[in-house]
PDB file of C-alpha atoms and ligand atoms in Angstrom:
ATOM      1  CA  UNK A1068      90.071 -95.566  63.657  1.00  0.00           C
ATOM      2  CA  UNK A1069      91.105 -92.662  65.803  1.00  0.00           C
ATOM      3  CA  UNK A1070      91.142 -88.914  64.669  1.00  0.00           C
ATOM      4  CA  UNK A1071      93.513 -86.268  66.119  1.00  0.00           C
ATOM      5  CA  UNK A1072      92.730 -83.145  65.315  1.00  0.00           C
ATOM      6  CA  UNK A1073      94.036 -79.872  66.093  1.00  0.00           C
ATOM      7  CA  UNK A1074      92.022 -76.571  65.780  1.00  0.00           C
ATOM      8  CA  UNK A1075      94.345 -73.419  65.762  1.00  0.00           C
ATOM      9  CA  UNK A1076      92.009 -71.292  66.127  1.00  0.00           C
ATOM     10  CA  UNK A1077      93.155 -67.628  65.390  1.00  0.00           C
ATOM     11  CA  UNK A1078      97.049 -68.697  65.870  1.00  0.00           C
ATOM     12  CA  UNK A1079     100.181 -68.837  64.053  1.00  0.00           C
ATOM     13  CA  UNK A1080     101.805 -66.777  61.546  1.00  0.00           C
ATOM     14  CA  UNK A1081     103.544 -68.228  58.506  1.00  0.00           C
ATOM     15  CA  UNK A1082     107.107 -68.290  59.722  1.00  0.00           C
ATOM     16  CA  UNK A1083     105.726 -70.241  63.192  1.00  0.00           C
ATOM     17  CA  UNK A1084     103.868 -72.556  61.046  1.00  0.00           C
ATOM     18  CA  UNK A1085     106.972 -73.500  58.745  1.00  0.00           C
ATOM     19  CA  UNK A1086     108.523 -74.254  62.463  1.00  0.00           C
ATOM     20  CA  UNK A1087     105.658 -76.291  63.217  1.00  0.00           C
ATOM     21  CA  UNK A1088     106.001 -78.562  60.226  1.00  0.00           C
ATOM     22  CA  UNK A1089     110.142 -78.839  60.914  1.00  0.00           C
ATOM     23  CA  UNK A1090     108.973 -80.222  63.755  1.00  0.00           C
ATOM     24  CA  UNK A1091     107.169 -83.065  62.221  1.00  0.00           C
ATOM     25  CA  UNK A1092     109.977 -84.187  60.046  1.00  0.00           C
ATOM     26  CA  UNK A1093     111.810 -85.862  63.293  1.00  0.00           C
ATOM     27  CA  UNK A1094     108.591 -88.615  63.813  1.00  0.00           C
ATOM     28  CA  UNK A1095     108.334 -91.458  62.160  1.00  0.00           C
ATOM     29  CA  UNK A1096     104.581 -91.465  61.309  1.00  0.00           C
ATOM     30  CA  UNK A1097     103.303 -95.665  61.567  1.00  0.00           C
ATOM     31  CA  UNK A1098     102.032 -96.733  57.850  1.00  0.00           C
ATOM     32  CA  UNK A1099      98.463 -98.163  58.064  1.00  0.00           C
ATOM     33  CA  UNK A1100      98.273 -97.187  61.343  1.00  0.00           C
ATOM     34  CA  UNK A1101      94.500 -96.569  62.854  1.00  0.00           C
ATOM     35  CA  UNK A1102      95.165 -93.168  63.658  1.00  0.00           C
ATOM     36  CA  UNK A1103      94.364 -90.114  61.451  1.00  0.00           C
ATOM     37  CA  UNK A1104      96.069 -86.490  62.210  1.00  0.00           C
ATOM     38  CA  UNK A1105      94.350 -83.525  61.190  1.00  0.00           C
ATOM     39  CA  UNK A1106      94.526 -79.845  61.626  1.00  0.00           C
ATOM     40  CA  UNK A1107      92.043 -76.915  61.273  1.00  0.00           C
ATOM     41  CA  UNK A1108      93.963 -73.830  60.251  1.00  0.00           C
ATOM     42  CA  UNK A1109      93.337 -70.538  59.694  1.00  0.00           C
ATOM     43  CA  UNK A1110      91.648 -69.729  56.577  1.00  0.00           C
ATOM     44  CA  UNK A1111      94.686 -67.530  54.672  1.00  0.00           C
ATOM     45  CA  UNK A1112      96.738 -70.769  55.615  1.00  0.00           C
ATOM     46  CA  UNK A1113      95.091 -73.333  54.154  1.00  0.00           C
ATOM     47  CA  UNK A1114      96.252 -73.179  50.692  1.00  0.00           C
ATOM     48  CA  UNK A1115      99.990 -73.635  51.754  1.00  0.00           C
ATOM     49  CA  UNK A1116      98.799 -76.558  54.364  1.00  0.00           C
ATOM     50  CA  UNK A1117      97.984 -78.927  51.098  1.00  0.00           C
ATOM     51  CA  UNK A1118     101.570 -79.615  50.929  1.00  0.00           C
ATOM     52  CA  UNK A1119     100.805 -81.972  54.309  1.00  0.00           C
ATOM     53  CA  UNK A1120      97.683 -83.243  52.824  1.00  0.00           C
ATOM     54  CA  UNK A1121      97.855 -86.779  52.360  1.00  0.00           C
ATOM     55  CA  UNK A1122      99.948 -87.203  55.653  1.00  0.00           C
ATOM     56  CA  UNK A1123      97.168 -84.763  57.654  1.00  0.00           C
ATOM     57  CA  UNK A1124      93.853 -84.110  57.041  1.00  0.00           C
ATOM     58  CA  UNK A1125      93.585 -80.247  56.316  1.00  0.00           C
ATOM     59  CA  UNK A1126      90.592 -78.377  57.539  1.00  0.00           C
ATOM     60  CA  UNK A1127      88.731 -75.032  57.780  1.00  0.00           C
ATOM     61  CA  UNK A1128      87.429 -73.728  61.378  1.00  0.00           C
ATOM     62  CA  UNK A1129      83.946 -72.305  60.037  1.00  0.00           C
ATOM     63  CA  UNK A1130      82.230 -72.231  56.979  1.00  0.00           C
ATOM     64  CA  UNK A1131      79.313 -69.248  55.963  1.00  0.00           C
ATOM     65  CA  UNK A1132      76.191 -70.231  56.329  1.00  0.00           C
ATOM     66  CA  UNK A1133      75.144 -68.612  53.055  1.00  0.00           C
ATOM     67  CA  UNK A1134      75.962 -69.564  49.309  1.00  0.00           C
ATOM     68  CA  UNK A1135      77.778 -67.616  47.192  1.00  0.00           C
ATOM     69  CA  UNK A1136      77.079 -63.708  46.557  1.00  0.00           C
ATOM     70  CA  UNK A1137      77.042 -60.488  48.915  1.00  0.00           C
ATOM     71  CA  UNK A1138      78.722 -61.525  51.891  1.00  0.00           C
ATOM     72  CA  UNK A1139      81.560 -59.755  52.444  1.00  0.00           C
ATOM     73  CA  UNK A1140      84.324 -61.508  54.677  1.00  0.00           C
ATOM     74  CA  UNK A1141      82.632 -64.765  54.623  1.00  0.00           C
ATOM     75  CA  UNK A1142      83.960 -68.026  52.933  1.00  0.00           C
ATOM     76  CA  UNK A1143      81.820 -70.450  51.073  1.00  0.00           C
ATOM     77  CA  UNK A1144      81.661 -74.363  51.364  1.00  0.00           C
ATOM     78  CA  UNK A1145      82.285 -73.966  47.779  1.00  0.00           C
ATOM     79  CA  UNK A1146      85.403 -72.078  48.276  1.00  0.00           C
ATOM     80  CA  UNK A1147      86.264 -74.752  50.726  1.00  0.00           C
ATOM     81  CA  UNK A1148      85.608 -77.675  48.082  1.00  0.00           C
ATOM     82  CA  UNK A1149      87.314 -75.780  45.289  1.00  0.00           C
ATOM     83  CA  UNK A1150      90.648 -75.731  47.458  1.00  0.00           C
ATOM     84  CA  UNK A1151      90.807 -79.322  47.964  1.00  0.00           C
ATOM     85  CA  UNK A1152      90.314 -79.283  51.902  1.00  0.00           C
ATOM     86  CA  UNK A1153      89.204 -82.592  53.777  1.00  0.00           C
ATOM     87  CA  UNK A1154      87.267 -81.378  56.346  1.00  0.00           C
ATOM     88  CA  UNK A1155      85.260 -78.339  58.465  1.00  0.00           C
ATOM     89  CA  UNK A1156      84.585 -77.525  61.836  1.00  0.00           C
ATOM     90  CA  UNK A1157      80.994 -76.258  62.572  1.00  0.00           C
ATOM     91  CA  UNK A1158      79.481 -74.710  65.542  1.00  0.00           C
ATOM     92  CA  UNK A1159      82.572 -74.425  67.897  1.00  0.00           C
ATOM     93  CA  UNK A1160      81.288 -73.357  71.249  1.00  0.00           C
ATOM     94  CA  UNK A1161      83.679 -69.504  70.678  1.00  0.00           C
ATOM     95  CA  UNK A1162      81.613 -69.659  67.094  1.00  0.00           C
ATOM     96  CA  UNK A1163      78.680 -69.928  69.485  1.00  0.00           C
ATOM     97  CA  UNK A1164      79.240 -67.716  72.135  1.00  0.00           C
ATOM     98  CA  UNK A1165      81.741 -64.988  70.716  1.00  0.00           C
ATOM     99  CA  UNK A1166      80.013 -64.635  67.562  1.00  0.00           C
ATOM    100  CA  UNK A1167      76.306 -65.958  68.216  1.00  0.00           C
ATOM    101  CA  UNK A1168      75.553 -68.655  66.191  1.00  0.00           C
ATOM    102  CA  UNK A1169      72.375 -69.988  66.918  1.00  0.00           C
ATOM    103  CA  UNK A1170      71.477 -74.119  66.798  1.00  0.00           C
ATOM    104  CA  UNK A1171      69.666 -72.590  63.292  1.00  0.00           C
ATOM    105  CA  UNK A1172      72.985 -71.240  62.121  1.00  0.00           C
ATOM    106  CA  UNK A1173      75.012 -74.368  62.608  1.00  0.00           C
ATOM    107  CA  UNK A1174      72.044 -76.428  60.897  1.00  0.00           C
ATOM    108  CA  UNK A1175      72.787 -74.056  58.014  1.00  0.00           C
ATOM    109  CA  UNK A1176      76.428 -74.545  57.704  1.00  0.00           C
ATOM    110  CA  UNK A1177      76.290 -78.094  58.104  1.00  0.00           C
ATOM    111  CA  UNK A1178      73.373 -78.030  55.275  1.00  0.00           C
ATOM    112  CA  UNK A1179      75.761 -75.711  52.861  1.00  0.00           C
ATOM    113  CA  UNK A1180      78.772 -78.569  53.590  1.00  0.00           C
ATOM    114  CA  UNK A1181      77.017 -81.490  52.387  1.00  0.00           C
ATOM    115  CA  UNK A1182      75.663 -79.519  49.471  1.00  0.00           C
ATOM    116  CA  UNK A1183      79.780 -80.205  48.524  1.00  0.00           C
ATOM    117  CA  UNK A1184      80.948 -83.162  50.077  1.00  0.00           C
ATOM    118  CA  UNK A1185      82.764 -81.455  52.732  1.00  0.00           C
ATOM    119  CA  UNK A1186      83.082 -83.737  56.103  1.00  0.00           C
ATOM    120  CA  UNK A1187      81.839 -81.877  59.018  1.00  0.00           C
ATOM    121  CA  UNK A1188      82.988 -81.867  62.657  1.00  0.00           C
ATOM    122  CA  UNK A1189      80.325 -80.658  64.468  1.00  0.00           C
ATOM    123  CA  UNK A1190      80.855 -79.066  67.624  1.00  0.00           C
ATOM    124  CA  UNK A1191      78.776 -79.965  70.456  1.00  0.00           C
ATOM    125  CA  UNK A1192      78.739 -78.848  74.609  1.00  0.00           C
ATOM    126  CA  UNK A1193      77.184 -77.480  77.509  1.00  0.00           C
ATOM    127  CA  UNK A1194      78.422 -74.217  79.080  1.00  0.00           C
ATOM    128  CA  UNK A1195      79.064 -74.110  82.981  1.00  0.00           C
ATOM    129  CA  UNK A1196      76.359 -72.797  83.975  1.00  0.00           C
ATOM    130  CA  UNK A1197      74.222 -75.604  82.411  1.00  0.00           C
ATOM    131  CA  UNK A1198      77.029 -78.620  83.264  1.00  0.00           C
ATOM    132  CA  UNK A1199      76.177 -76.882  87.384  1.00  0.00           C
ATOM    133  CA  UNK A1200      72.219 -76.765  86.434  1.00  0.00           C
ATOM    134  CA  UNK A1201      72.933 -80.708  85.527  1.00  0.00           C
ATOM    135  CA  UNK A1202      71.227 -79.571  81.691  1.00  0.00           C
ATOM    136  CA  UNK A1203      74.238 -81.019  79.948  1.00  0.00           C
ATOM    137  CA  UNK A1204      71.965 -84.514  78.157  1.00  0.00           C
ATOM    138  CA  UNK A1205      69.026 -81.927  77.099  1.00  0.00           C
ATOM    139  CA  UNK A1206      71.960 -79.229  75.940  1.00  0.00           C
ATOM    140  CA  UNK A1207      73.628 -81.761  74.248  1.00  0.00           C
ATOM    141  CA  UNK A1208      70.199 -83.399  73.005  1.00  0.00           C
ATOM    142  CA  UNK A1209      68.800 -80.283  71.618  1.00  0.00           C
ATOM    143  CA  UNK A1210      71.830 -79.317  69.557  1.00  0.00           C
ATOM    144  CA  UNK A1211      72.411 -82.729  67.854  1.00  0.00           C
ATOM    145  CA  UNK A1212      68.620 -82.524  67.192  1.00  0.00           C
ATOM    146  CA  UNK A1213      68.668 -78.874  65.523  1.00  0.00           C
ATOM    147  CA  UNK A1214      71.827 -79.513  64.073  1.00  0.00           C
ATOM    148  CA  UNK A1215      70.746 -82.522  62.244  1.00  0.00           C
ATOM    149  CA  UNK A1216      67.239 -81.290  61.013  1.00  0.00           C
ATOM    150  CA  UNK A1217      66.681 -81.968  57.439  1.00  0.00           C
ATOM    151  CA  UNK A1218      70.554 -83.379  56.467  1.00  0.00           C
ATOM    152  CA  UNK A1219      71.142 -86.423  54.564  1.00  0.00           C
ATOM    153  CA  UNK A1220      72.357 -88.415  57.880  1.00  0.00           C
ATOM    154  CA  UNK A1221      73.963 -91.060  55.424  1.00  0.00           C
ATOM    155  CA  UNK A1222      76.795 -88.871  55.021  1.00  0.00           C
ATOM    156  CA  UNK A1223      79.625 -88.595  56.468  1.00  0.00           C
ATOM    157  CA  UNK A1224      79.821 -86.676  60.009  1.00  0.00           C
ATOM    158  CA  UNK A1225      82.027 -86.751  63.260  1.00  0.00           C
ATOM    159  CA  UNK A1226      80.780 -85.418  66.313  1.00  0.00           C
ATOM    160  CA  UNK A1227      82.940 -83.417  68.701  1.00  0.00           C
ATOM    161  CA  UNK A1228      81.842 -83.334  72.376  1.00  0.00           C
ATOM    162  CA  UNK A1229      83.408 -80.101  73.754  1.00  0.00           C
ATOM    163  CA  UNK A1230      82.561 -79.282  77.293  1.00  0.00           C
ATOM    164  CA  UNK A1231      82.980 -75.608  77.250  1.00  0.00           C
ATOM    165  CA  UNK A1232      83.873 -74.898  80.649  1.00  0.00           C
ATOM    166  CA  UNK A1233      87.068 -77.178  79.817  1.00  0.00           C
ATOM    167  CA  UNK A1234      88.362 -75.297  76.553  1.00  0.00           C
ATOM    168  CA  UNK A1235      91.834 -73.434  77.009  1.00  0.00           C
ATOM    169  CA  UNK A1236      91.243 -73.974  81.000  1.00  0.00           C
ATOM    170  CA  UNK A1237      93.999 -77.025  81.572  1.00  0.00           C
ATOM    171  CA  UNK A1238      91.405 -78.492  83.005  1.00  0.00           C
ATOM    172  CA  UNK A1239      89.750 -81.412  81.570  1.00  0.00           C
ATOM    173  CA  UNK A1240      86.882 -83.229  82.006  1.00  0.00           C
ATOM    174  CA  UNK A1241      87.589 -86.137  83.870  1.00  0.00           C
ATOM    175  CA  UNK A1242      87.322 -89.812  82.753  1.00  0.00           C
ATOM    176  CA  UNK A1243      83.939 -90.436  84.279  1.00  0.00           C
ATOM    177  CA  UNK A1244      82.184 -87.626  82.714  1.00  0.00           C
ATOM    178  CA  UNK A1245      83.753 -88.198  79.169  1.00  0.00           C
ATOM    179  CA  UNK A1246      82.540 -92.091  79.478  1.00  0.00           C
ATOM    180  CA  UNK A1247      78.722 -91.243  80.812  1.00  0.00           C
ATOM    181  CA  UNK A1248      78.625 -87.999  78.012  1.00  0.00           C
ATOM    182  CA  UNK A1249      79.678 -90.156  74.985  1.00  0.00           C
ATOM    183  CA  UNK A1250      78.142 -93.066  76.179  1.00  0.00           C
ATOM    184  CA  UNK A1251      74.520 -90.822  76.060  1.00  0.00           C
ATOM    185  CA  UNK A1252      75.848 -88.960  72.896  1.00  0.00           C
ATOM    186  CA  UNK A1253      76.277 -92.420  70.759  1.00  0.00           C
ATOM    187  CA  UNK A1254      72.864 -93.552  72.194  1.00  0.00           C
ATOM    188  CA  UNK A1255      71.043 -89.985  70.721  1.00  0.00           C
ATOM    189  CA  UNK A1256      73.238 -91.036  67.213  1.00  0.00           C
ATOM    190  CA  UNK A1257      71.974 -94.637  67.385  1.00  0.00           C
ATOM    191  CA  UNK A1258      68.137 -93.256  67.756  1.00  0.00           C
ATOM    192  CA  UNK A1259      68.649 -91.143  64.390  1.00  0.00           C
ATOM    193  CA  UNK A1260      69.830 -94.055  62.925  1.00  0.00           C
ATOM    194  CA  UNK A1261      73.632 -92.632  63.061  1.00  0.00           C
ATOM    195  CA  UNK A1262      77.196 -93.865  64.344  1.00  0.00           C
ATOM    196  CA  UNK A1263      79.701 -90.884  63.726  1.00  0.00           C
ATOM    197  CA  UNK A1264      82.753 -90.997  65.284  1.00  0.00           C
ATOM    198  CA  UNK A1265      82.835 -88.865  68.598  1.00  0.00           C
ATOM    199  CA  UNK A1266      85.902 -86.793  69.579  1.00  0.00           C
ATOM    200  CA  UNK A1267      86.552 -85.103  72.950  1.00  0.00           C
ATOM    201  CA  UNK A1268      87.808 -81.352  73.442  1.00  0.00           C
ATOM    202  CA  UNK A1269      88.787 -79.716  76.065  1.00  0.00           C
ATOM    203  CA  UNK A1270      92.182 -79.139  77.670  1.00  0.00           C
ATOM    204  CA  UNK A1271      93.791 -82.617  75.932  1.00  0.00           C
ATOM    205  CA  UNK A1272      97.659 -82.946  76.329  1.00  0.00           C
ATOM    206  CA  UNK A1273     100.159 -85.433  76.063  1.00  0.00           C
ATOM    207  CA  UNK A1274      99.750 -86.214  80.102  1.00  0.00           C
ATOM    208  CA  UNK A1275      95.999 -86.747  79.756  1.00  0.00           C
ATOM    209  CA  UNK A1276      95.228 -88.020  76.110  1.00  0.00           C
ATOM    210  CA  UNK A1277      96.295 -91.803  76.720  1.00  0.00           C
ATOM    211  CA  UNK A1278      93.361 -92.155  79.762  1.00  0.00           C
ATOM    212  CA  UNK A1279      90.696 -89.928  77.287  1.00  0.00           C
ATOM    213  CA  UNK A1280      91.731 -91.526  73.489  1.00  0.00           C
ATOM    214  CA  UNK A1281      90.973 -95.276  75.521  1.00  0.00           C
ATOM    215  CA  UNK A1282      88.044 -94.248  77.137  1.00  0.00           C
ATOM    216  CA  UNK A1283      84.923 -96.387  75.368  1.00  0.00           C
ATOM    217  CA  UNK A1284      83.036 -94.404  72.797  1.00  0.00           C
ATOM    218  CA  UNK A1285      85.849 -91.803  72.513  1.00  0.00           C
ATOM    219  CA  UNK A1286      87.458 -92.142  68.732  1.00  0.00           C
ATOM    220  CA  UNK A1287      89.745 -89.388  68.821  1.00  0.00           C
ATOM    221  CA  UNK A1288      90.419 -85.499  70.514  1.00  0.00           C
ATOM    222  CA  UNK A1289      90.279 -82.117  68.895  1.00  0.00           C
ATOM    223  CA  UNK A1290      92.868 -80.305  70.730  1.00  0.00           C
ATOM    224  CA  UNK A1291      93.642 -76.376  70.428  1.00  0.00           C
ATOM    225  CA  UNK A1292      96.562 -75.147  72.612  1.00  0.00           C
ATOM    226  CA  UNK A1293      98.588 -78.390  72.536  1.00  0.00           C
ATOM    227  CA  UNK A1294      98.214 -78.344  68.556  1.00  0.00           C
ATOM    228  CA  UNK A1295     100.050 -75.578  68.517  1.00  0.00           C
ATOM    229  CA  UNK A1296     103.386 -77.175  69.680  1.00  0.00           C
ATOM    230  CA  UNK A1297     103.870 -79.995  66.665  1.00  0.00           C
ATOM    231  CA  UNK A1298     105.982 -81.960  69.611  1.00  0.00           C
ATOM    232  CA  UNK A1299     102.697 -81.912  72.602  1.00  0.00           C
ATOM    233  CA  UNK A1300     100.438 -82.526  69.117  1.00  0.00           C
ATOM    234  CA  UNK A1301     102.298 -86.211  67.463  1.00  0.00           C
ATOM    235  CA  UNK A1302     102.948 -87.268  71.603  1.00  0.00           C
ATOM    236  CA  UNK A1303      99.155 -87.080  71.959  1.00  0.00           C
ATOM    237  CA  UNK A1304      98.445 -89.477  68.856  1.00  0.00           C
ATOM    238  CA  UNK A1305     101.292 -91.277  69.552  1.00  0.00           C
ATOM    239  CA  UNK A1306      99.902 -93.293  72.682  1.00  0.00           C
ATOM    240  CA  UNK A1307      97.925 -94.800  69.917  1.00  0.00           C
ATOM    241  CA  UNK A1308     100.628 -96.525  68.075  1.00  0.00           C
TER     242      UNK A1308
HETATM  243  P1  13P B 790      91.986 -76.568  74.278  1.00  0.00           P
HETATM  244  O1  13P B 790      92.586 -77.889  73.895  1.00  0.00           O
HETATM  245  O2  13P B 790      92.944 -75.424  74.206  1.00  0.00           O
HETATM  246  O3  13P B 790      91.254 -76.662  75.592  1.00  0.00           O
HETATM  247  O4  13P B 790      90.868 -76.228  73.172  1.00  0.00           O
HETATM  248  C1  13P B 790      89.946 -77.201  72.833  1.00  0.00           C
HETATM  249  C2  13P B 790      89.196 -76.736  71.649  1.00  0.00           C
HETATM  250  O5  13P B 790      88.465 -75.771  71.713  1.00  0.00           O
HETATM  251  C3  13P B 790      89.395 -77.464  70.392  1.00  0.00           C
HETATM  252  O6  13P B 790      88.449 -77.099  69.434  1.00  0.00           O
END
């Protein structure tokens, strides 16, 4: 199985994403094929994205990492369960560095998720500075560690290796490094006991995603800019089917 994901970060109004599903209609999506489609939209969209649901998996980009009560702004994984949504990301590396959540805050989020049943991509990467400082395994090590304290491990999870210095730079990372990351990533899973699926992120398009989607360990891509276009987003599942 092989997940393609899109994360839309804070994109899109309703009129472009009415556009974006016209675009669909012209692809002939393969029954029973191996590959799932999913896309993480903003939250005031998600309740008119269920109309796709079945086809896509719909998603939320962050959850709170509190229950219910005096939070203003912030959206609940019970909110999230209520609506019917498959999926939410957790600890995206702009979550992380625009907004400061700590390795403690994702472990929170993740905790309030399974508390409903909600699947979890968790969000994993080394910044360039660290990737330079060759820190990336202990970066990488320490975050699936914290992130995984105290969670029921038999449920269902898919990790998301994100380099950050390749996110919205057209730049990916290349073959080799995807293949030696997820190769150590699986290896930290398989020592807790775990095999999640393990995306890539970073700078996937149609012109790169056949090399990264066969590349051993790799089941799948989140992609943001190239989600955006539903034309750049089927091509990249396509070389799947
Ligand atoms: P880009 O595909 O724009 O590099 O973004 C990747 C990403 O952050 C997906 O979550």
């Amino acid at each position: 199985m092989k997940y393609i994901i899109g994360n839309w970060k804070m994109n899109k109004t309703a009129g472009e994403i009415v556009e974006f599903t016209r675009g669909l209609k012209k692809y002939k999506f393969p029954k029973n094929s191996n590959v799932i489609f999913g896309l993480a939209v903003p939250y005031v969209y998600l309740l008119g994205m269920s109309k796709l649901q079945g086809h896509f998996l719909i998603g939320a980009q962050n959850v709170s990492s509190h229950e219910n009560g005096a939070y203003t702004g912030e959206i609940s994984a019970e909110m999230l369960a209520d609506v019917g949504l498959d999926f939410c990301i957790v600890g995206h590396s702009e979550r992380r560095h625009l907004f400061n959540e700590s390795n403690a805050d994702v472990n929170n989020k993740l905790k309030r998720l399974q508390e409903y049943d909600m699947l979890p991509i968790l969000c994993i990467g080394e910044t360039l500075e660290e990737f330079e400082a060759n820190k990336t395994k202990s970066v990488l090590s320490e975050q699936i560690k914290s992130a995984l304290d105290g969670l029921d491990l038999k449920k269902e999870m898919i990790i998301a290796y994100e380099p950050v210095w390749a996110i919205g730079t057209g730049k990916s990372a290349s073959a080799e490094i995807i293949k030696d990351t997820t190769a150590f990533i699986k290896d930290e899973l398989n020592a807790l006991k775990v095999d999640y699926p393990i995306l890539y992120g970073g700078s996937v398009n149609p012109a790169n995603a056949s090399e990264i989607l066969h590349i051993e360990n790799v089941d799948g891509a989140l992609i943001g800019g190239a989600s955006l276009d539903s034309d750049k987003f089927v091509q990249i599942g396509s070389c799947l089917y």
